[in-house]
Structures are given as structure tokens and as C-alpha cells.
Short mmCIF file of C-alpha atoms in Angstrom, two decimals:
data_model
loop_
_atom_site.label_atom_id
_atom_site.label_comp_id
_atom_site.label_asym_id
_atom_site.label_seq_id
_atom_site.Cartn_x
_atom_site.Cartn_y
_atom_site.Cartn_z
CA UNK A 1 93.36 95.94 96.07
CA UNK A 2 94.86 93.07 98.16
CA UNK A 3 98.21 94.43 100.03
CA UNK A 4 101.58 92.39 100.72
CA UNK A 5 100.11 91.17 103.59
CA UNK A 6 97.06 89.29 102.10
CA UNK A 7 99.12 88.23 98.98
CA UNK A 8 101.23 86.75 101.57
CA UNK A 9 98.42 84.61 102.55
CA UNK A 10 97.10 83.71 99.61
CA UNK A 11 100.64 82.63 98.46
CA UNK A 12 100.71 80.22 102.18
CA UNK A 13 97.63 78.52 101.10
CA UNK A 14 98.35 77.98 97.66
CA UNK A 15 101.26 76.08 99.20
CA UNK A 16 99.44 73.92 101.12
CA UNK A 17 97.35 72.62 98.46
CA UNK A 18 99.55 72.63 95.90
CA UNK A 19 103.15 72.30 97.29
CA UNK A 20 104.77 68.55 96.35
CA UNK A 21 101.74 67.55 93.98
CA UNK A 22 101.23 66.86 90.57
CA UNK A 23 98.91 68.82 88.78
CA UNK A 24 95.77 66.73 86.93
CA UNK A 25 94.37 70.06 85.63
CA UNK A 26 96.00 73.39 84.13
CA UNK A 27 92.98 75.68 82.48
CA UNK A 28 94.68 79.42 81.48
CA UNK A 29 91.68 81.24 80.28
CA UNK A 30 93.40 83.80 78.90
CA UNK A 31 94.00 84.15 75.23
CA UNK A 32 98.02 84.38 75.13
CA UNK A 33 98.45 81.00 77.19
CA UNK A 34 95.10 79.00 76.11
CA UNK A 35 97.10 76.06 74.67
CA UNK A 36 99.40 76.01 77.57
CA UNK A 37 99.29 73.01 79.41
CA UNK A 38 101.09 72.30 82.70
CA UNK A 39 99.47 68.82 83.85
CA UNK A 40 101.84 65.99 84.51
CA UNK A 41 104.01 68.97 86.35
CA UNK A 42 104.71 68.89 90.27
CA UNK A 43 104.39 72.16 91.80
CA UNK A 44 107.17 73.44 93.35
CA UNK A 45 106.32 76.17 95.76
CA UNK A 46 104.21 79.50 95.36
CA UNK A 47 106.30 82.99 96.11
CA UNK A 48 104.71 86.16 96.95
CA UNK A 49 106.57 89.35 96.18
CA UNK A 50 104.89 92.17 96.97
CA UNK A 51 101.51 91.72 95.41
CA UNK A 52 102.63 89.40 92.94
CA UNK A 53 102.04 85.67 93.13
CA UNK A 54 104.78 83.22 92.02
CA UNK A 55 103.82 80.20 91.18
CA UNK A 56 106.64 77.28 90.12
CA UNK A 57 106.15 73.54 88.82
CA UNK A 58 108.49 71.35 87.78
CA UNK A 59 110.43 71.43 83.99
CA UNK A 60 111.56 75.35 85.29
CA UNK A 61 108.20 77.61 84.31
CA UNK A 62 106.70 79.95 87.28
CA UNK A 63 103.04 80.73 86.59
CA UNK A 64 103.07 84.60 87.70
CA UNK A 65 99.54 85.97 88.62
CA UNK A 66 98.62 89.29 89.81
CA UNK A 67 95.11 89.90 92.22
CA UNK A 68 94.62 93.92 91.25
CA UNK A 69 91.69 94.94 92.33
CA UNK A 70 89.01 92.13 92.40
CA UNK A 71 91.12 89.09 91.73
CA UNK A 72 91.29 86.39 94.14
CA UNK A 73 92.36 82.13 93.91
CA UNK A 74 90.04 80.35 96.13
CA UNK A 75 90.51 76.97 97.15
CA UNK A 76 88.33 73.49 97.33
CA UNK A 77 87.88 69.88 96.74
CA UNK A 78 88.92 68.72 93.47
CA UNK A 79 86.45 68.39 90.92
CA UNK A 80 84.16 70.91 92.58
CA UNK A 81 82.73 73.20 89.59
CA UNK A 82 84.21 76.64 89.56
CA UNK A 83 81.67 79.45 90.95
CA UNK A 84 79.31 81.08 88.64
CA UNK A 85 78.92 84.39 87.85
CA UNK A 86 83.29 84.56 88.08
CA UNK A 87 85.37 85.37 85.55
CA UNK A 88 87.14 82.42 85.90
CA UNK A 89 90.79 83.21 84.41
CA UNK A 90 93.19 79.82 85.76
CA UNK A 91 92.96 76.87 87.77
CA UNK A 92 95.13 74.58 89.11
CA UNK A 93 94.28 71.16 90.48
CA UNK A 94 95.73 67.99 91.53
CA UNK A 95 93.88 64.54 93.13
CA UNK A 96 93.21 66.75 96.35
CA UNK A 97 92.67 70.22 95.70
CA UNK A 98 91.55 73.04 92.82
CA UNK A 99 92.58 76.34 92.95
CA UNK A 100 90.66 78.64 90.91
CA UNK A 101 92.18 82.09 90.14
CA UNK A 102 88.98 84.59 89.54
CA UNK A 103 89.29 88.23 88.45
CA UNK A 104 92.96 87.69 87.81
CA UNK A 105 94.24 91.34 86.98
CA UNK A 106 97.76 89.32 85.39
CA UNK A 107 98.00 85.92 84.77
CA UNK A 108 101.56 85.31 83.06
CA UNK A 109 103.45 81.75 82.09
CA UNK A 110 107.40 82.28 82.43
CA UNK A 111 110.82 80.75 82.38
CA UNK A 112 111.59 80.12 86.57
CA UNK A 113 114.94 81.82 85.73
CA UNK A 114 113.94 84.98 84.20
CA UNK A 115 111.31 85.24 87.03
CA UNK A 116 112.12 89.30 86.86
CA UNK A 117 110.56 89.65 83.99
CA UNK A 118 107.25 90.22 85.23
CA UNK A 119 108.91 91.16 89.15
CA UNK A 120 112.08 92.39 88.44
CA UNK A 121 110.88 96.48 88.64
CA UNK A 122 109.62 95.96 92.67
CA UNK A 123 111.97 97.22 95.04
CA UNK A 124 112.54 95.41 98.78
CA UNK A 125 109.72 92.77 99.60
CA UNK A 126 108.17 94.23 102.93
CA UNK A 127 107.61 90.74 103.87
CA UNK A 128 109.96 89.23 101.83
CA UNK A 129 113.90 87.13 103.21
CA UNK A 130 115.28 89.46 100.89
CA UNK A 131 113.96 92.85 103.13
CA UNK A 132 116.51 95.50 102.77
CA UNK A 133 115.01 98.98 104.14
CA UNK A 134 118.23 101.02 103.58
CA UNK A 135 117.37 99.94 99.88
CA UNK A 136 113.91 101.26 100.53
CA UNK A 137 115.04 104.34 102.05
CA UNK A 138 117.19 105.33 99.23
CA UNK A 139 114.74 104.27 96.39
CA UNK A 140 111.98 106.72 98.14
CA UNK A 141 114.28 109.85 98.25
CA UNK A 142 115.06 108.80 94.34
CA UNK A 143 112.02 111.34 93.37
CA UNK A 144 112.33 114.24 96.40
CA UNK A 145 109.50 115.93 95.25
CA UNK A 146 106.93 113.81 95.72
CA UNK A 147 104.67 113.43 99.16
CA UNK A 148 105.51 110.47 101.06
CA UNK A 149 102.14 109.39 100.52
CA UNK A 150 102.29 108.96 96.96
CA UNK A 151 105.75 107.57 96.98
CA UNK A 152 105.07 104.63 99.32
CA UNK A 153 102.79 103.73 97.10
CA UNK A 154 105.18 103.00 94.64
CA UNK A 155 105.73 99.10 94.48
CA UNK A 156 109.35 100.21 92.96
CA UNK A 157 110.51 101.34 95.85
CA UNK A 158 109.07 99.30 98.34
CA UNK A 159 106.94 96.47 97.47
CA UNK A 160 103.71 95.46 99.83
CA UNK A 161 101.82 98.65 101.10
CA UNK A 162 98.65 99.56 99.30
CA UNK A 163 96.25 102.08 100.79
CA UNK A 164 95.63 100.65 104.19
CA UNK A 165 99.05 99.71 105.59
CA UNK A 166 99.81 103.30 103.74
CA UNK A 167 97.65 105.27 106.10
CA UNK A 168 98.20 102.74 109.21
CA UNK A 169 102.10 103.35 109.17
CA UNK A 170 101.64 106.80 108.29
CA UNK A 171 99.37 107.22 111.22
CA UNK A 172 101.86 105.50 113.83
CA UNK A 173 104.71 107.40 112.76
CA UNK A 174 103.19 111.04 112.77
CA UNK A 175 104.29 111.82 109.74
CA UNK A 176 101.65 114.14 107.25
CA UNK A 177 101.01 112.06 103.91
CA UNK A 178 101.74 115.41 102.56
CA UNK A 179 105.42 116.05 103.69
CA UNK A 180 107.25 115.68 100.38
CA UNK A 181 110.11 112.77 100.82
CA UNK A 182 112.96 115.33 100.36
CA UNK A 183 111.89 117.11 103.42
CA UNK A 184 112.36 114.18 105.44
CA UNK A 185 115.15 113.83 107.34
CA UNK A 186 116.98 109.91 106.65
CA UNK A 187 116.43 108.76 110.21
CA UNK A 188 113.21 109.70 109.75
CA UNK A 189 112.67 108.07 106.93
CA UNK A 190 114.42 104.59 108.32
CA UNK A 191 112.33 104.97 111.04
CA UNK A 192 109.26 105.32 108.51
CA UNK A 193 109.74 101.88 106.74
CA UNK A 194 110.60 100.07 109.79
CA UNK A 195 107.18 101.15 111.20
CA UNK A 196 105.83 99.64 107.92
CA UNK A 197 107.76 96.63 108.29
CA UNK A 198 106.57 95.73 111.80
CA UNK A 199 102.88 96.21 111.36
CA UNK A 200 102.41 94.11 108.39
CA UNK A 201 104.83 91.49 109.62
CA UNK A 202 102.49 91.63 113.06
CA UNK A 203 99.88 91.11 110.35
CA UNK A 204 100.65 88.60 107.77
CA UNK A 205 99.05 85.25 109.54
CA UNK A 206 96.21 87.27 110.60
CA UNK A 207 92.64 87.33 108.66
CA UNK A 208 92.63 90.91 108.19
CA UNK A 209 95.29 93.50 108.88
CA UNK A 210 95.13 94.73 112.67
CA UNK A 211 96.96 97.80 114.13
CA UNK A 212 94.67 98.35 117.52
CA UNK A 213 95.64 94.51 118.80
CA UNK A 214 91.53 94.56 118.58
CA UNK A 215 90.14 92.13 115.74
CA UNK A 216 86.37 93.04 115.73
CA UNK A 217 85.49 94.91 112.94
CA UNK A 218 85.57 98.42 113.23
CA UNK A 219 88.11 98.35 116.10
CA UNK A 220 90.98 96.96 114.19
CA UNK A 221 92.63 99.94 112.37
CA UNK A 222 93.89 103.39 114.17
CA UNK A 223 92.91 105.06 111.01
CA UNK A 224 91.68 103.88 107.88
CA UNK A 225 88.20 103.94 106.75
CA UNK A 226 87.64 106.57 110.18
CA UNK A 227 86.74 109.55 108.33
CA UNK A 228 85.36 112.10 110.88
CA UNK A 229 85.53 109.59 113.81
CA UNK A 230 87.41 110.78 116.97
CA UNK A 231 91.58 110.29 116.40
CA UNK A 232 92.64 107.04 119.07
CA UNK A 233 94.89 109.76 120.28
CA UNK A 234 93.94 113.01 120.45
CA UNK A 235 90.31 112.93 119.60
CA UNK A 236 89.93 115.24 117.05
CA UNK A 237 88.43 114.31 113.96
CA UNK A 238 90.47 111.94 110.82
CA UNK A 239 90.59 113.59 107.47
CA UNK A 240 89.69 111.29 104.54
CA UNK A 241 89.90 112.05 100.96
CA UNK A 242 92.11 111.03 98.02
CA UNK A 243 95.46 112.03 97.00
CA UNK A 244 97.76 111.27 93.83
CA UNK A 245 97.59 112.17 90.08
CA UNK A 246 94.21 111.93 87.89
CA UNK A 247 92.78 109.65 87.61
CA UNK A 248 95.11 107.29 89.97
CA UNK A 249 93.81 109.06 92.98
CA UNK A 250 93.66 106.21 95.98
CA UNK A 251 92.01 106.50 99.65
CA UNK A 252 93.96 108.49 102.17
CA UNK A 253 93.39 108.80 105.73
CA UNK A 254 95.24 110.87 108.47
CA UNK A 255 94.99 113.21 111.27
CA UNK A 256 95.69 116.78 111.14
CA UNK A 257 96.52 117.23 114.51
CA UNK A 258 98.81 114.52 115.29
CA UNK A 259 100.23 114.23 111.43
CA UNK A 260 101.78 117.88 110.98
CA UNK A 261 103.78 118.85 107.94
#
């Protein structure tokens, strides 16, 4: 699933095609907003919050769209014909440019001013103006219990990290994906989200997420996707395997000798 940091892209691009032009075309393939037609309409800007894509055109509606785990909006000439083979779900085009929304996991037409609706449950946008971490901080130790892992996972308490920047910040701060939150002292914890903070920000006008400073594939992450590889510190081998409730499990890396309990 595309993380903050990628929605966060998608969301710049969309503004430069879009941004300050009126829309010729407005095509929701999606049974709720089929007659729904937005052309005539200037778009305004597009948002991201968290993984959530805000779209808004003049008259005061926000088109809200949502990537999950295959969706993506990809970008060309106007007029060009949409790929095939794609579940096409929206597009959006003006004289210039056509942005076609594929795979769409939400696609959502609402009132601008009741915009939290459909993002009102996220907590603190990672890469967001609005960025509070003592907000994040006390929204994690809301359920003690739980393993940090799972809980920074949990768009309503921060919004942005999916399973990469997960075990990348995890990774950087020592800290077990185990450890349950209440067993984490706050500092700790502060120090936790601002770790997550700086490596996406670092990462949010690059193609792909990077926490080596190393680009090439393969070299670009300290520990995701390294199952059984040597650690970047101490050389012993990464753990990989899943953690969080049936059947929600998601992709966890980590290192048992540098990430103690």
C-alpha cells in the first residue's frame, strides 16, 4: 500500500496538472457518483492527508480518493485513451492534462467543508502543516497494551506510516516492534515519532523512500525487505515475518540484536 510519503507525491503532481484549470472531463466510474458531473469546475488544489487524497474544484465539493493497495492516478496528455487491462475508477482532465485514477480503493464526492467526513478519524499528518507529535504521542499510549508495531500502524493516531517507514523508524530508533506502547517510557516515545517524522520528510520529493542516503535498489532501506541479510549495524541476521491480528497481519522487519524488548 502507498505510504504518506508517496501519497504526498501523488497529491504534488496532481497539482501540477490540475491546479488553476478547468476541468473538460469528470468520469466517476463508480456506481454511487456515476451521474456526477464536475466539468465546467476549476480545480482548486489537491491535499494529501495521510494516505488520503483531497481533491477540491470550485462551487465547494472535494473529490476524496483513497490508493489502498493497488490504486494509483497516473498522468498524460489529454485525450490519450485510458490504459487497458485497468480498472479504470475516475478521471479528471482539462485542455492539458488527464488524470486517470486506476484501482481506486475509495473514490468519494463531498461538501469542501465537511471534508472530515471521510478524514476526520486520522490523527496528526506526518507530513502534514498541521504535524503535532505530542498529539501523536498521546493518541499511541490511548491503547497501552498493544505493541508499538501494531499501534503505529494505526492511521488514528498518526497518519502516514505503512509497513516500510514502520520498520525503517523502528529500526533507527532501537526499539523491538514488540515492546507494548505502555512500556515505553514518553521521551521515548517523542523521540519515536520524531524519528518517523524526519525520515519520511527526508523522503517525500524522493522516487522511493531512502533511509541509507543510497538510492540504488537494494541499498536504499536499513531494513525492510532484508530478511536474513547481515544487520547495517551489527551484522547479525534481520528477522522478517508478520505481526497483527488475523487476517490483518502486515510485513514486519527488525533486528533482534539491536531491537531488544
Amino acid at each position: 500500500m502507498p505510504e504518506g510519503d508517496a501519497v504526498y507525491r501523488t497529491a504534488k503532481r496532481l497539482r501540477q496538472a490540475l491546479d488553476g484549470r478547468r476541468l473538460t472531463r469528470s468520469d466517476f466510474r463508480v456506481p454511487r457518483y456515476a451521474t456526477a458531473d464536475l466539468r465546467g469546475r476549476t480545480v482548486l488544489t489537491t491535499l494529501s492527508r495521510g494516505k488520503h487524497l483531497l481533491t477540491r474544484v470550485e462551487g465547494g465539493l472535494t473529490v476524496h480518493t483513497h490508493l489502498r493497495m493497488e490504486g494509483s492516478w497516473r498522468l498524460g496528455p489529454a485525450g490519450r485513451p485510458a490504459p487497458r487491462g485497468d480498472v479504470v475508477r475516475l478521471i479528471l482532465a482539462n485542455i492539458q492534462w488527464q488524470a486517470v485514477g486506476t484501482r481506486l480503493g475509495m473514490v468519494d464526492l463531498v461538501p469542501t467543508d465537511r471534508e472530515e467526513r471521510v478524514v476526520g478519524h486520522l490523527g496528526p499528518d506526518l507530513l502534514g502543516p498541521d504535524w503535532d507529535p505530542a498529539l501523536a504521542v498521546r493518541n499511541l499510549l490511548r491503547a497501552p497494551q498493544r505493541s508499538i508495531g501494531e499501534a503505529l500502524l494505526d492511521q488514528r493516531d498518526l497518519a502516514g506510516i505503512g509497513t516500510i517507514w514502520r520498520a525503517e523508524t523502528l529500526y533507527a530508533a532501537r526499539m523491538s516492534p514488540w515492546r507494548p506502547v505502555g512500556s515505553i517510557p514518553p521521551d521515548e516515545l517523542e523521540a519515536l515519532v520524531a524519528v518517523a517524522h524526519r525520515l519520511m520528510d527526508a523522503s517525500k520529493d524522493a522516487p522511493l523512500p531512502v533511509t541509507t542516503g543510497d538510492p540504488r535498489p537494494g541499498r536504499s532501506l536499513l531494513v525492510y525487505g532484508r530478511a536474513r541479510r547481515p544487520c547495517r549495524r551489527c551484522g547479525g541476521p534481520i528477522s522478517g515475518g508478520e505481526m497483527g491480528p488475523q487476517p490483518a497481519e502486515r510485513l514486519i522487519y527488525w533486528c533482534p540484536a539491536c531491537q531488544r524488548d
